[in-house]
CSV table of C-alpha atoms and ligand atoms in Angstrom, one decimal:
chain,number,residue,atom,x,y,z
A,1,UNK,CA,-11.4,-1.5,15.9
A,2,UNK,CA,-13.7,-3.6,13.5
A,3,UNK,CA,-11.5,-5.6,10.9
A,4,UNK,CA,-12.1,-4.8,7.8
A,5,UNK,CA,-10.4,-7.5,5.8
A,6,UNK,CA,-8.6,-10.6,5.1
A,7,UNK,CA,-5.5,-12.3,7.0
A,8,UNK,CA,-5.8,-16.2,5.7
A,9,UNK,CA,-2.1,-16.8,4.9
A,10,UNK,CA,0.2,-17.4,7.7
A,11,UNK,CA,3.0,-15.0,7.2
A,12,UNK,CA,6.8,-17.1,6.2
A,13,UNK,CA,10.2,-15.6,6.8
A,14,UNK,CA,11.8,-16.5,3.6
A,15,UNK,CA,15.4,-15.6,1.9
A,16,UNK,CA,14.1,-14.2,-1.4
A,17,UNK,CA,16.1,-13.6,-4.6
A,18,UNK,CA,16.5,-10.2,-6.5
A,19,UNK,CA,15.4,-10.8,-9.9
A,20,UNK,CA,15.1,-7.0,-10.9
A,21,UNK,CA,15.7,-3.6,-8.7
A,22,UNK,CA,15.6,-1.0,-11.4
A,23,UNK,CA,14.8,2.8,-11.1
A,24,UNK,CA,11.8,4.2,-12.7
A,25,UNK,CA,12.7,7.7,-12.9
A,26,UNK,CA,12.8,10.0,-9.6
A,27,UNK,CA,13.5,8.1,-6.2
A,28,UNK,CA,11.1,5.5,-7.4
A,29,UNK,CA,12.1,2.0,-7.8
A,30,UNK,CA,10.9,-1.3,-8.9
A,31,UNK,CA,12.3,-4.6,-6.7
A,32,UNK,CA,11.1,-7.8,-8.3
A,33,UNK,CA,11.7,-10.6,-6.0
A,34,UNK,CA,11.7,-14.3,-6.3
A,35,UNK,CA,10.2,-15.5,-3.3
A,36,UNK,CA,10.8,-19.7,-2.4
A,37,UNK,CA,7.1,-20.8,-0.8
A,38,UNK,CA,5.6,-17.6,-1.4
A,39,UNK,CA,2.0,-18.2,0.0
A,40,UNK,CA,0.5,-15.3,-1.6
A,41,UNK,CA,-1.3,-12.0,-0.4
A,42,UNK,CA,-4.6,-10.7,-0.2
A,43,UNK,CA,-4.4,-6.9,-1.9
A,44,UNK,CA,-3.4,-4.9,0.6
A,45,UNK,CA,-1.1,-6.8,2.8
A,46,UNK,CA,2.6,-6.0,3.4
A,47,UNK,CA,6.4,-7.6,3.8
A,48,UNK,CA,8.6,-6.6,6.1
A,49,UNK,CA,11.8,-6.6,4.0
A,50,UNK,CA,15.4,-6.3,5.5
A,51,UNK,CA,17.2,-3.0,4.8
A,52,UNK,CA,19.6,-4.0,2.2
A,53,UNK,CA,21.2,-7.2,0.8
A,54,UNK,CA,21.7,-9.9,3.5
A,55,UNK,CA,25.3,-11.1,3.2
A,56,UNK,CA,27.3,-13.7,5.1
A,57,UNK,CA,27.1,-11.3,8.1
A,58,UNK,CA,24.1,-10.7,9.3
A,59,UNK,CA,23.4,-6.7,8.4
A,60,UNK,CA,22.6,-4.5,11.8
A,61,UNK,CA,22.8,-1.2,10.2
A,62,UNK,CA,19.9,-0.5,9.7
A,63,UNK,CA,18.7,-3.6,11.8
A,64,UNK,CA,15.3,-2.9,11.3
A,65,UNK,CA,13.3,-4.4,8.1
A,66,UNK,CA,11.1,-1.8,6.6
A,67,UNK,CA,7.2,-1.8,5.9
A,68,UNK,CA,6.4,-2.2,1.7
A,69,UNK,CA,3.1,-2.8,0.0
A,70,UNK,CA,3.3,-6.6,-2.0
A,71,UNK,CA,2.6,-4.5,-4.8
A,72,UNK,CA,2.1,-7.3,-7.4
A,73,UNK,CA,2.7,-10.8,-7.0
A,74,UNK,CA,-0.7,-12.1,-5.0
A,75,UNK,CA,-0.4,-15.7,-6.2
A,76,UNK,CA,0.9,-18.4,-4.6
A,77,UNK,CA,4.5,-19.9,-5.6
A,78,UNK,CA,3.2,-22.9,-7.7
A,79,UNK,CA,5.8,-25.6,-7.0
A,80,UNK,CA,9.0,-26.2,-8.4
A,81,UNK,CA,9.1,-22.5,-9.0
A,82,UNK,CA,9.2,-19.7,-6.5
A,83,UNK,CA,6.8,-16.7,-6.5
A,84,UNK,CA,7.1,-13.5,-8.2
A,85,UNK,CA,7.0,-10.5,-5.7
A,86,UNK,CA,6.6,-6.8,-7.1
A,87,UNK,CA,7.5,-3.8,-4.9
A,88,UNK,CA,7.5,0.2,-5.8
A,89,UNK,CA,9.0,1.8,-3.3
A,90,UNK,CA,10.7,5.5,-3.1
A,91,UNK,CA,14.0,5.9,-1.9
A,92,UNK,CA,13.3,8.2,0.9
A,93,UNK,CA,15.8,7.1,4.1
A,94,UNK,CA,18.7,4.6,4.8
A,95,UNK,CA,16.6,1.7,4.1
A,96,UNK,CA,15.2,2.3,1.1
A,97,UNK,CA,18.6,3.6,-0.6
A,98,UNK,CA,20.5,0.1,0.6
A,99,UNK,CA,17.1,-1.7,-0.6
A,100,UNK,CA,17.7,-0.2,-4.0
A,101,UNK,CA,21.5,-0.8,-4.0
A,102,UNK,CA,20.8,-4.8,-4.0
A,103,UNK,CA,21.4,-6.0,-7.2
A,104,UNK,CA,20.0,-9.0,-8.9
A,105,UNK,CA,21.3,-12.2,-7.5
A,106,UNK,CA,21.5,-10.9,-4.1
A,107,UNK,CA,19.2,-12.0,-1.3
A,108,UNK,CA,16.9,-9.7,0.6
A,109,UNK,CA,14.7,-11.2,3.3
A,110,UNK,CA,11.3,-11.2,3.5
A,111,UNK,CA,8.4,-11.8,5.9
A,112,UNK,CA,4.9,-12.2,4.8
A,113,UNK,CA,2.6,-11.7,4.2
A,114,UNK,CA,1.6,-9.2,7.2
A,115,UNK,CA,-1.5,-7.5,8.0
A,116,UNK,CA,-5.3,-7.6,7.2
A,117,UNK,CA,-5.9,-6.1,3.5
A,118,UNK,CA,-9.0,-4.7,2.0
A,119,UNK,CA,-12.0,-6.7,1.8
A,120,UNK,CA,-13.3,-8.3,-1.4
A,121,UNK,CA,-15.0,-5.4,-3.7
A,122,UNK,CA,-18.7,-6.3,-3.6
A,123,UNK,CA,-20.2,-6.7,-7.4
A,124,UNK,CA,-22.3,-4.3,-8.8
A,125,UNK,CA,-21.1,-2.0,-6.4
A,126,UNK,CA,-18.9,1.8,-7.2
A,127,UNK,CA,-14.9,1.6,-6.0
A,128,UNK,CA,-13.2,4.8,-6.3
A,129,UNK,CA,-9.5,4.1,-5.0
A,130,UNK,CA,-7.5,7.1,-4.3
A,131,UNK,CA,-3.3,6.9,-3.8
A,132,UNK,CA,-1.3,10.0,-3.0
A,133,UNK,CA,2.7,9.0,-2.8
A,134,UNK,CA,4.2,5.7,-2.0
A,135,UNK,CA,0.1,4.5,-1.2
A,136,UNK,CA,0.1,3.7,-4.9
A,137,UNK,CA,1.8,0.5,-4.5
A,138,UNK,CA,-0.9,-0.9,-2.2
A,139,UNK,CA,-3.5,-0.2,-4.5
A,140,UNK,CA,-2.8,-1.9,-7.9
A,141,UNK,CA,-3.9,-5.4,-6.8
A,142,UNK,CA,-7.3,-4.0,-5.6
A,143,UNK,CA,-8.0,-1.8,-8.7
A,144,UNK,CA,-7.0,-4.8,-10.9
A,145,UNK,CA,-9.6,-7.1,-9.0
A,146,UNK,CA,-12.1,-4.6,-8.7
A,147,UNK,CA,-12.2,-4.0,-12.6
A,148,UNK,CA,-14.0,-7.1,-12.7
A,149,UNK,CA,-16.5,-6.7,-10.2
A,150,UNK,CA,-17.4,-3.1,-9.8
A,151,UNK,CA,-17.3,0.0,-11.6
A,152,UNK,CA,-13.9,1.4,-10.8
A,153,UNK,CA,-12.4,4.5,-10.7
A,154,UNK,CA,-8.7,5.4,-9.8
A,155,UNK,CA,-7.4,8.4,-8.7
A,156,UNK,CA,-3.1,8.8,-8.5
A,157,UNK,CA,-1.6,11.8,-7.2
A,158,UNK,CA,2.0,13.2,-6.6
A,159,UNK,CA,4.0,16.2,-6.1
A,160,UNK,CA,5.1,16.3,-9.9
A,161,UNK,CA,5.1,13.6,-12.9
A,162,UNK,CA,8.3,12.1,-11.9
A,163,UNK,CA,7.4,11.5,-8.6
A,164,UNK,CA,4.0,9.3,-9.5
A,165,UNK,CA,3.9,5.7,-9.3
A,166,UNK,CA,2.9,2.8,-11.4
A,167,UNK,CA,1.0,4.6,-13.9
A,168,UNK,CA,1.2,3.1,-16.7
A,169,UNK,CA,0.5,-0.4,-15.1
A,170,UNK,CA,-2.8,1.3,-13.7
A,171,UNK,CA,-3.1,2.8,-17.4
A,172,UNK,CA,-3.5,-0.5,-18.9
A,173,UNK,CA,-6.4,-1.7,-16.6
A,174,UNK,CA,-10.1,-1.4,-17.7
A,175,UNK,CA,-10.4,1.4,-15.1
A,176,UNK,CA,-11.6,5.2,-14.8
A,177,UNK,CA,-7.7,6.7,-13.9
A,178,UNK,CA,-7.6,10.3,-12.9
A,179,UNK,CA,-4.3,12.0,-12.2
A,180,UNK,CA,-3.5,14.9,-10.3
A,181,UNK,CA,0.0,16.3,-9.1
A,182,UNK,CA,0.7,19.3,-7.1
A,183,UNK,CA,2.7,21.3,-9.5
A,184,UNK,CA,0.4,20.3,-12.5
A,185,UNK,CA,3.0,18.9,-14.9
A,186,UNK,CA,0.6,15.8,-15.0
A,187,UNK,CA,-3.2,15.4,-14.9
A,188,UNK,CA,-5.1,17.9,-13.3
A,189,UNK,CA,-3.2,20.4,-11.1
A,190,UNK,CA,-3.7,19.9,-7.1
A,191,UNK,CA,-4.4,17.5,-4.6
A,192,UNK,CA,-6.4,13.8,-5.1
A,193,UNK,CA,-9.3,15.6,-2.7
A,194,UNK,CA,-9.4,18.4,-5.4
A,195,UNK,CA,-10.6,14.8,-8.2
A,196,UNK,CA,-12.0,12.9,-5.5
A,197,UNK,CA,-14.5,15.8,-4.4
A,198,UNK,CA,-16.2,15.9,-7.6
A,199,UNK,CA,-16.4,12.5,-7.8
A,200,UNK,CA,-18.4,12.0,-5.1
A,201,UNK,CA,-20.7,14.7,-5.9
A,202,UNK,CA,-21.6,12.8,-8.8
A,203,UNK,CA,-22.3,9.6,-6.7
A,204,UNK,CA,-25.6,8.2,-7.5
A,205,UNK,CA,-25.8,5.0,-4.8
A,206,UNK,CA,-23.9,6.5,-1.9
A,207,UNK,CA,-24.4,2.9,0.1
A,208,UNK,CA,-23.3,0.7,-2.8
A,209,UNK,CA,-20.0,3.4,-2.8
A,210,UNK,CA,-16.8,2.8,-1.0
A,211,UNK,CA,-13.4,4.9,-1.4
A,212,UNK,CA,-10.6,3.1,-1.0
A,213,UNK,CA,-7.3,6.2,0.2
A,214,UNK,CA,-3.7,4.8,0.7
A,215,UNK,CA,-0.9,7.6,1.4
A,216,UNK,CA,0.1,10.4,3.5
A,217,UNK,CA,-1.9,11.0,7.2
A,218,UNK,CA,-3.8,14.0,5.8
A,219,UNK,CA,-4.6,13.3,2.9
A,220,UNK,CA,-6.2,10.3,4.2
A,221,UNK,CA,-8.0,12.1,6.7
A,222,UNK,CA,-9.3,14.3,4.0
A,223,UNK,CA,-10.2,11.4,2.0
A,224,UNK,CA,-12.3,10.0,4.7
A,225,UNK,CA,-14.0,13.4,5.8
A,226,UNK,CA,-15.1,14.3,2.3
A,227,UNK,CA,-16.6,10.4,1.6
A,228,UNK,CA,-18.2,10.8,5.0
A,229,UNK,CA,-19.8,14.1,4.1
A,230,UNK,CA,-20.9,12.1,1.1
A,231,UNK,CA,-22.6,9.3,3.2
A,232,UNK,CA,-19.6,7.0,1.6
A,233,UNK,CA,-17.8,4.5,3.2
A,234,UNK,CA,-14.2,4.7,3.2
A,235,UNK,CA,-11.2,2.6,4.1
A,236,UNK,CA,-8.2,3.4,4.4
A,237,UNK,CA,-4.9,1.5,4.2
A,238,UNK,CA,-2.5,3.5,7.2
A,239,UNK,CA,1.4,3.4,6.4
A,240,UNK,CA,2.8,4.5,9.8
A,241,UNK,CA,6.4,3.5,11.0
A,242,UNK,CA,6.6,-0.5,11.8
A,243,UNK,CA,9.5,-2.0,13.6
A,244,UNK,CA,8.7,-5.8,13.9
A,245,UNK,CA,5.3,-5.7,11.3
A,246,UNK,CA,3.5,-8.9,14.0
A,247,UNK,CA,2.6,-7.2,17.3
A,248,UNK,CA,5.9,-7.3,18.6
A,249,UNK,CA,7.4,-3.8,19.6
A,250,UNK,CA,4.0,-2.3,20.0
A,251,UNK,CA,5.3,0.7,17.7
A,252,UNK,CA,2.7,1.3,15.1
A,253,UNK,CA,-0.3,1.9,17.5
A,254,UNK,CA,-2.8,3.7,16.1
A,255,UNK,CA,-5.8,6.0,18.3
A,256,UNK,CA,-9.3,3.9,17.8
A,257,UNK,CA,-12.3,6.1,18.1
A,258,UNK,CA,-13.7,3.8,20.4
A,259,UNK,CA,-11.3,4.2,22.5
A,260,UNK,CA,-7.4,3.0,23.1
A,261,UNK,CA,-5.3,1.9,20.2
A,262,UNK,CA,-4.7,-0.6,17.8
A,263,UNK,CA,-1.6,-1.8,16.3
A,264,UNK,CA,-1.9,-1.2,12.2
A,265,UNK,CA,0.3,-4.1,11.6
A,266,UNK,CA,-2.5,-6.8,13.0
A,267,UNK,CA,-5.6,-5.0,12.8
A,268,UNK,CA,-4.3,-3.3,9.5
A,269,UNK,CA,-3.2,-1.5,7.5
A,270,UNK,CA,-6.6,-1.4,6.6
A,271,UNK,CA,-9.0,0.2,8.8
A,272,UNK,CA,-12.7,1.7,8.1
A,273,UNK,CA,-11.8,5.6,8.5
A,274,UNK,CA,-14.5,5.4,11.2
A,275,UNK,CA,-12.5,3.7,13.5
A,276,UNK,CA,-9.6,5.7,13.3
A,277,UNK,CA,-9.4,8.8,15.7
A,278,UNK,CA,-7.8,11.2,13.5
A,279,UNK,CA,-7.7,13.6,15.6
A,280,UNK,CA,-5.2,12.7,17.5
A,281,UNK,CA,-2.6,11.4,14.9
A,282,UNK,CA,0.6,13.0,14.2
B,1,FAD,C1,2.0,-1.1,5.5
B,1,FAD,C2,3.0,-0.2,4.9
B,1,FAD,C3,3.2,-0.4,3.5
B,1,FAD,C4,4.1,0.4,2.9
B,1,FAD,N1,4.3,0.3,1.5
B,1,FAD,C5,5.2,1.0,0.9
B,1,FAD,C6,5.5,0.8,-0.5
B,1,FAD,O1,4.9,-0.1,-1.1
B,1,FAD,N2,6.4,1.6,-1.1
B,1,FAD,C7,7.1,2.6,-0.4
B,1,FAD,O2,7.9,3.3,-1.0
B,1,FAD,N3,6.9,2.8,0.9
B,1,FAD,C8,6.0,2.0,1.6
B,1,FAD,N4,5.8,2.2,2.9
B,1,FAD,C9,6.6,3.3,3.6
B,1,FAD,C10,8.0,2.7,3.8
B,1,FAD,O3,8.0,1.7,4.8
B,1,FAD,C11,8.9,3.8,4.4
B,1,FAD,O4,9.1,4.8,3.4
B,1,FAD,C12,10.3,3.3,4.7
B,1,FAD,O5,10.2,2.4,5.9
B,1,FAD,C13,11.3,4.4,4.9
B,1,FAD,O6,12.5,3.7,5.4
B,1,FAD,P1,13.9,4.5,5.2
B,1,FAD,O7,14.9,3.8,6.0
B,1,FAD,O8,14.3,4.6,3.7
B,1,FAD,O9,13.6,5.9,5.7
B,1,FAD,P2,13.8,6.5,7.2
B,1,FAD,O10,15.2,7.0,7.3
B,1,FAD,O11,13.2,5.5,8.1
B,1,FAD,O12,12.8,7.7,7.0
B,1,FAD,C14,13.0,8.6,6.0
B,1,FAD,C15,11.8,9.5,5.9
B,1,FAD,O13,10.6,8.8,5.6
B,1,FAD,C16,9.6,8.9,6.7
B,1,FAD,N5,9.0,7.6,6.9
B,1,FAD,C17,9.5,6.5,7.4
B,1,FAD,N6,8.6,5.5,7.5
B,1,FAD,C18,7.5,6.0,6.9
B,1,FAD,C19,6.2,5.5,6.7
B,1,FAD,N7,5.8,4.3,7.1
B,1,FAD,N8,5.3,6.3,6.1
B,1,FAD,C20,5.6,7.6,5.7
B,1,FAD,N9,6.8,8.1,5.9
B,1,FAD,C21,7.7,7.4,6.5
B,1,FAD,C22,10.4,9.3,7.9
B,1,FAD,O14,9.6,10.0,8.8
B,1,FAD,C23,11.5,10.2,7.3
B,1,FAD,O15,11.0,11.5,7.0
B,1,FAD,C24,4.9,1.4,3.6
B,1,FAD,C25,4.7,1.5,5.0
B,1,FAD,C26,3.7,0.7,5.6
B,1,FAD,C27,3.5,0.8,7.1
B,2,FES,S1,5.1,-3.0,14.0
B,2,FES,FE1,5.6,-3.9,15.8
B,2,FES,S2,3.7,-4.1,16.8
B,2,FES,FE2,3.2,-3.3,14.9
């Protein structure tokens, strides 16, 4: 598959410190790390972050570290002081319930960042980024560089209100920011394709266009088959099961339309929707 973005930083293993875990309402969480060395992150890329507080024994249950979005935090660490990391996650499994269980002082550790993230936003140009679920978290970054390049519209969606993520720091960038949940206790009531749809209806410059769609399989897929009805390029950002997060186990290969797979942990998470045969995902 074609890469789409950027992988510049060489990815550290690094001991970081819990500044903040807090809930925000729901299974949704907010982890603030302070990260030693941090070398920063292109929007987009990912951490692998152990499963839990790391103690003087090393934790093997669960020994894997689990996939999450560097939802805030992009800059380097400018020396003497460590960088500030910001993850959302949603308590959904074993690893994300002892990930939220680490209180602040305690060391989690991270590597990163990992993966290719989305390409610059090109000026003058329309960005319409859409994030059902958890996919919210590896938007922000994107939307709040975008804002100063491109017209930029943002579409959030979840099963309820409670369940939505990062809203109001989305809400307080110069952005277009639709909402739609499932049950309609927030926004309009349905799915992100039922906002996105007439969106792109209204699209003037279909070529200057791109949606950016981060969450669950289908609605990715639907993301991508409505922009390409639309003549609209869309990327999307895939979140499938990692075990190592650098070409290691092999266990995140994704189907490439051109054939074989590729592994969303080097080649990704982002990928142009073209190059993903949907088909034949789970
Ligand atoms: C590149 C990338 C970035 C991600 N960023 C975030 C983020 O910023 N915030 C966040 O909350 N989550 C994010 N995820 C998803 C997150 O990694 C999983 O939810 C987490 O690994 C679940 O671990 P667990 O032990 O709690 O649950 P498990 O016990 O492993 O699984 C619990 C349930 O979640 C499902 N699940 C497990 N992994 C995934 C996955 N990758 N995608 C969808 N469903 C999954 C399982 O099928 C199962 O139903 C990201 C995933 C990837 C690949
Ligand atoms: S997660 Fe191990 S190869 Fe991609």
């Amino acid at each position: 598959m074609t890469s789409t973005g950027r992988d510049s930083r060489l990815p550290s293993r690094i001991d970081a410190q819990v500044l903040e875990n807090r809930s925000e309402g729901g299974n949704n969480h907010r982890l603030v790390l302070s990260v030693p060395d941090w070398p920063g992150a292109e929007p987009g890329q990912f951490i692998m972050l152990s499963a839990g507080a790391r103690a003087a024994v090393e934790r093997s249950d669960p020994l894997l570290p689990r996939p999450m979005a560097v939802y805030r935090g992009h800059a380097p660490a400018a020396e003497p002081a460590a960088g500030r990391v910001e993850v959302l996650y949603r308590v959904s499994g074993r690893g994300t319930q002892l990930i939220s269980e680490a209180l602040p002082g305690q060391r989690l550790r991270v590597v990163g960042p990992l993966g290719r993230g989305f390409p610059e936003v090109e000026s003058d140009a329309s960005a319409v980024l859409v994030g059902g679920g958890t996919g919210v978290a590896s938007l922000y970054e994107l939307a709040a560089r975008a804002v100063a390049r491109a017209r930029t519209t943002v579409v959030l969606g979840a099963r309820t209100a409670a369940d939505l993520m990062g809203r109001d720091d989305f809400a307080g960038l110069d952005i277009d920011l639709q909402i739609t949940t499932e049950d309609g206790s927030s926004g309009l009531r349905g799915l992100v394709t039922d906002a996105l749809a007439p969106l792109l209806r209204r699209v003037s410059r279909p070529s200057s266009t791109t949606v950016y769609a981060c969450g669950p399989t289908p609605m990715m897929r639907a993301c991508a088959e409505l922009a390409e009805s639309h003549a609209v390029r869309c990327l999307v950002s895939l979140e499938n099961n990692m075990a190592c997060g650098f070409g290691v186990c092999l266990g995140c290969a994704v189907p490439a339309r051109r054939g074989g797979f590729a592994l969303v942990c080097q080649s990704g998470p982002v990928f142009d929707s073209n190059d993903v045969r949907w088909q034949d995902l789970p």
